[in-house]
Every structure is written in C-alpha cells, then in structure tokens.
PDB file of C-alpha atoms in Angstrom:
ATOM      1  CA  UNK A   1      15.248  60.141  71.106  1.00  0.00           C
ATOM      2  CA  UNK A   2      14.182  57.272  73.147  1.00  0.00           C
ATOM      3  CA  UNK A   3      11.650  54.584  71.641  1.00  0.00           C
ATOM      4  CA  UNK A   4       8.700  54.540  74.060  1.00  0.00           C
ATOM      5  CA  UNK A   5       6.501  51.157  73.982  1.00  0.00           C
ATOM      6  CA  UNK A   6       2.914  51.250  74.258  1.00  0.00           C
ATOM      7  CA  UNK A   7       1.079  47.985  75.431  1.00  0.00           C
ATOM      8  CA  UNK A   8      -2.257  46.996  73.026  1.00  0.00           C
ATOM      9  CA  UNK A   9      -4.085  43.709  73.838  1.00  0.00           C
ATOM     10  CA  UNK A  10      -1.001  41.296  73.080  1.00  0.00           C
ATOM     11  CA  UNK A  11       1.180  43.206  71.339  1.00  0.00           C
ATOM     12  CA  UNK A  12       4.002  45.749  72.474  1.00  0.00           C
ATOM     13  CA  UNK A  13       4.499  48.485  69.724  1.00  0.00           C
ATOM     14  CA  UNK A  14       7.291  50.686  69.284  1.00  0.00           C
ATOM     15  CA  UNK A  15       5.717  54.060  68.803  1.00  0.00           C
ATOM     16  CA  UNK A  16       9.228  55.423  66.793  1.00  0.00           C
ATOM     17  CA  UNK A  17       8.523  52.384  64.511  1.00  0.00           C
ATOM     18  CA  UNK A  18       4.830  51.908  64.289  1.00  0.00           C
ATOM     19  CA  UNK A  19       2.840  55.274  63.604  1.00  0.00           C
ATOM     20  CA  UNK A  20      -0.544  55.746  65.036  1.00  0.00           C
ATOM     21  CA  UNK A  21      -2.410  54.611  61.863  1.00  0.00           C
ATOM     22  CA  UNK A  22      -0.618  51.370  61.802  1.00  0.00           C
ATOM     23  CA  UNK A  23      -1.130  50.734  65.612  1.00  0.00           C
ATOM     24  CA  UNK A  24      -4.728  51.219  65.025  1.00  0.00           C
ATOM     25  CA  UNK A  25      -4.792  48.885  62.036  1.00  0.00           C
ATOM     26  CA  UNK A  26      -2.868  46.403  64.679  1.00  0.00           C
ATOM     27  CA  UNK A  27      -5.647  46.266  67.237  1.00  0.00           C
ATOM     28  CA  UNK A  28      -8.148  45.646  64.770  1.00  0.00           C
ATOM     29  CA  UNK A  29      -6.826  43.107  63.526  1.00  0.00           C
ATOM     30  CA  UNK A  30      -5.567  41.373  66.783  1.00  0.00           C
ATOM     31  CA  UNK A  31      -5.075  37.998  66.971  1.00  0.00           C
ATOM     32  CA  UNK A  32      -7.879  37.440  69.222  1.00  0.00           C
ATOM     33  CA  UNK A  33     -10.631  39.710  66.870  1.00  0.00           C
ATOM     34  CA  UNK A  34      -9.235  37.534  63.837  1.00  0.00           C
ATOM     35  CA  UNK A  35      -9.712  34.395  65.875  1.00  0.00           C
ATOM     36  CA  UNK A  36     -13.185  35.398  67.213  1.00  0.00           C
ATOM     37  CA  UNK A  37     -14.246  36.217  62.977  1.00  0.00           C
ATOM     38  CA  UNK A  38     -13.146  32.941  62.211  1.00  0.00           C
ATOM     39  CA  UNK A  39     -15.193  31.163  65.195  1.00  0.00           C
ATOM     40  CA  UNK A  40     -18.455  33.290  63.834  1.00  0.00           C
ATOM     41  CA  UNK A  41     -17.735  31.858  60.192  1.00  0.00           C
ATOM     42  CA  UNK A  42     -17.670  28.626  61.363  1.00  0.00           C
ATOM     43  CA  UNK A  43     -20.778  29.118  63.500  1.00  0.00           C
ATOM     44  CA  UNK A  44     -22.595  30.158  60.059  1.00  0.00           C
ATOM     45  CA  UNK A  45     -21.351  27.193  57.722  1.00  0.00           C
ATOM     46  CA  UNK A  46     -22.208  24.746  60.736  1.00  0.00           C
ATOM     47  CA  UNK A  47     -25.636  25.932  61.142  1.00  0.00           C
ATOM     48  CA  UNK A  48     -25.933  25.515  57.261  1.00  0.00           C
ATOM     49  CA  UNK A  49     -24.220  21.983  57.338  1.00  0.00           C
ATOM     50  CA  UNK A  50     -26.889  20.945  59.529  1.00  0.00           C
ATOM     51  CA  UNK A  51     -29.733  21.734  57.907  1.00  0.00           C
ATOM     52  CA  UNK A  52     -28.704  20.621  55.090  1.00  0.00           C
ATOM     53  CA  UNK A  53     -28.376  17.553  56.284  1.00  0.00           C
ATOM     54  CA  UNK A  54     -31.477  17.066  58.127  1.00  0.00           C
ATOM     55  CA  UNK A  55     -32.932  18.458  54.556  1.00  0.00           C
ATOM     56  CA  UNK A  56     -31.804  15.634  52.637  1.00  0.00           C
ATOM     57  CA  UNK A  57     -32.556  12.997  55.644  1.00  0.00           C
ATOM     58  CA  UNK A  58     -36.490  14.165  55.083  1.00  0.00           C
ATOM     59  CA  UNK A  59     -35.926  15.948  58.490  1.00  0.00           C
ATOM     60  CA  UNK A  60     -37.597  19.174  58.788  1.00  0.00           C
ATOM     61  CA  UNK A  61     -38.428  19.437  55.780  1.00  0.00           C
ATOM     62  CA  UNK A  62     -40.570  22.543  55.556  1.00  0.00           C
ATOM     63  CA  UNK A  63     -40.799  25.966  53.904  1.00  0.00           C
ATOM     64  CA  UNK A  64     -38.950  27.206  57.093  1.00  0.00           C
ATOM     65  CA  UNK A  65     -35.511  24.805  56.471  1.00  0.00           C
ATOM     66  CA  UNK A  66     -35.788  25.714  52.914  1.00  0.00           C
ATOM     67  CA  UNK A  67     -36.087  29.115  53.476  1.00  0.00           C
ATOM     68  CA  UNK A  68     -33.338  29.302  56.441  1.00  0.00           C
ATOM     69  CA  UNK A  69     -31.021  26.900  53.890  1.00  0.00           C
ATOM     70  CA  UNK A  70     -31.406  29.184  50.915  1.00  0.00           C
ATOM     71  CA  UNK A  71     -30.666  32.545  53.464  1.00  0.00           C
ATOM     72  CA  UNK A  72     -27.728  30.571  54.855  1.00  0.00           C
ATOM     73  CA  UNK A  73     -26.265  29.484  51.099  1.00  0.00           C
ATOM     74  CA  UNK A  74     -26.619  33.374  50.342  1.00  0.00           C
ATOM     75  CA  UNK A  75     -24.831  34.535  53.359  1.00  0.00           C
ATOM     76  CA  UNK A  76     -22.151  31.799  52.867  1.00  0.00           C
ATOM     77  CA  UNK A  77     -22.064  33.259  49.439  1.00  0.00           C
ATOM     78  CA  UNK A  78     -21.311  36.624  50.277  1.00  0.00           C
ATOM     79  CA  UNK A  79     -18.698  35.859  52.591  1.00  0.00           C
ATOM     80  CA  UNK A  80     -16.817  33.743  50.387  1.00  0.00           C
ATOM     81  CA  UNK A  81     -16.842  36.515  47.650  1.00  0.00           C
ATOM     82  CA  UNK A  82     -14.396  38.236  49.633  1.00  0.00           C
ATOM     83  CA  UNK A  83     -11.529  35.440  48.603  1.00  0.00           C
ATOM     84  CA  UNK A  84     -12.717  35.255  45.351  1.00  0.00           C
ATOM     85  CA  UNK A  85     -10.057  36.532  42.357  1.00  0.00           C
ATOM     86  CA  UNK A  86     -10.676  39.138  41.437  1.00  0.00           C
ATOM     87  CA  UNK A  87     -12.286  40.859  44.088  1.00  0.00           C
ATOM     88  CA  UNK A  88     -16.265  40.885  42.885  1.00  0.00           C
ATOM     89  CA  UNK A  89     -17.172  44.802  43.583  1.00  0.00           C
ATOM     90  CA  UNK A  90     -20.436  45.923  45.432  1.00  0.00           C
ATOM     91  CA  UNK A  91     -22.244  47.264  42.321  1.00  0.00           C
ATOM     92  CA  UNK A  92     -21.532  43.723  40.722  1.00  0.00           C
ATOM     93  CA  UNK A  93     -24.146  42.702  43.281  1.00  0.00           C
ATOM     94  CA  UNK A  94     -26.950  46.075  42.763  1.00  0.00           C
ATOM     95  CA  UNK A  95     -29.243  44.003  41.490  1.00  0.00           C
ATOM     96  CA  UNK A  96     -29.321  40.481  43.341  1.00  0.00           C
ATOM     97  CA  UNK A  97     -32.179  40.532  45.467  1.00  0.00           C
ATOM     98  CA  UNK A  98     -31.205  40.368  49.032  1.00  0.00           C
ATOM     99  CA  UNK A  99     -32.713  37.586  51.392  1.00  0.00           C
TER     100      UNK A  99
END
C-alpha cells in the first residue's frame, strides 16, 4: 500500500505514519498557533511591565492602575502555573477569588 501525503498549514504528513488523532494534535499545535500564543503572552506581561512602571514613577497612580496591575499579576499568575512542578490542579485554585 502506497503512503498518501496530506498537506496541513506547513507540514506534509504521511497518513500510513501519522493517524488522524496525531494529525489533528499537529495542526493545533502548528508552528504558527504556538508562535501566535507566545506573541499574546508577551502582549500580557508587556502591558503589566508598563504599568508597573509608570506605578512606581507616581504615573497614573490611581485605583484604576492598581486595580488593572493586580488583574494583570493574577493573570500572569495563572499562566505561569502551567510550568510550575508539579502541575498545580484546578481544585487547588476553588477557592481563590477570581479578579
């Protein structure tokens, strides 16, 4: 039996070698989605890294900074729990209040 390829995004797959489940997994996790996940990270902790800053300058210094900072630090929070060892769980977090 002949390998057939099958063309996703950038990738060629082998369909004898590369089942459907694992193609799937492949094209959600393309090198461009990963990319673009990394870009909206960045977007987050930048956002953060300047408030902060204009915090401790005395810039904008108002209940809406310190209330956008302390959403920001949460969100950065949660994201980095994801490469924390272990792996925190969900119901480890039941009963932090959200925003």
């Amino acid at each position: 039996m002949a390998a057939t390829t099958t063309a996703h995004e950038h990738m060629v797959v082998q369909d004898t070698l590369v089942g459907v489940g694992a193609a799937a997994h492949i094209a959600r996790h393309s090198p461009g989605r990963v990319l673009a996940d990394i870009a909206a990270k960045e977007r987050i902790l930048l956002q953060y890294e300047r408030l902060r800053q204009r915090w401790e300058q005395g810039e904008g210094a108002d209940d809406a900074t310190a209330g956008a900072i302390d959403s920001l630090e949460k969100a950065l929070h949660a994201l980095a729990a994801a490469y924390a060892e272990p792996v925190p769980v969900a119901e480890a977090y039941a009963d932090e209040p959200l925003f």
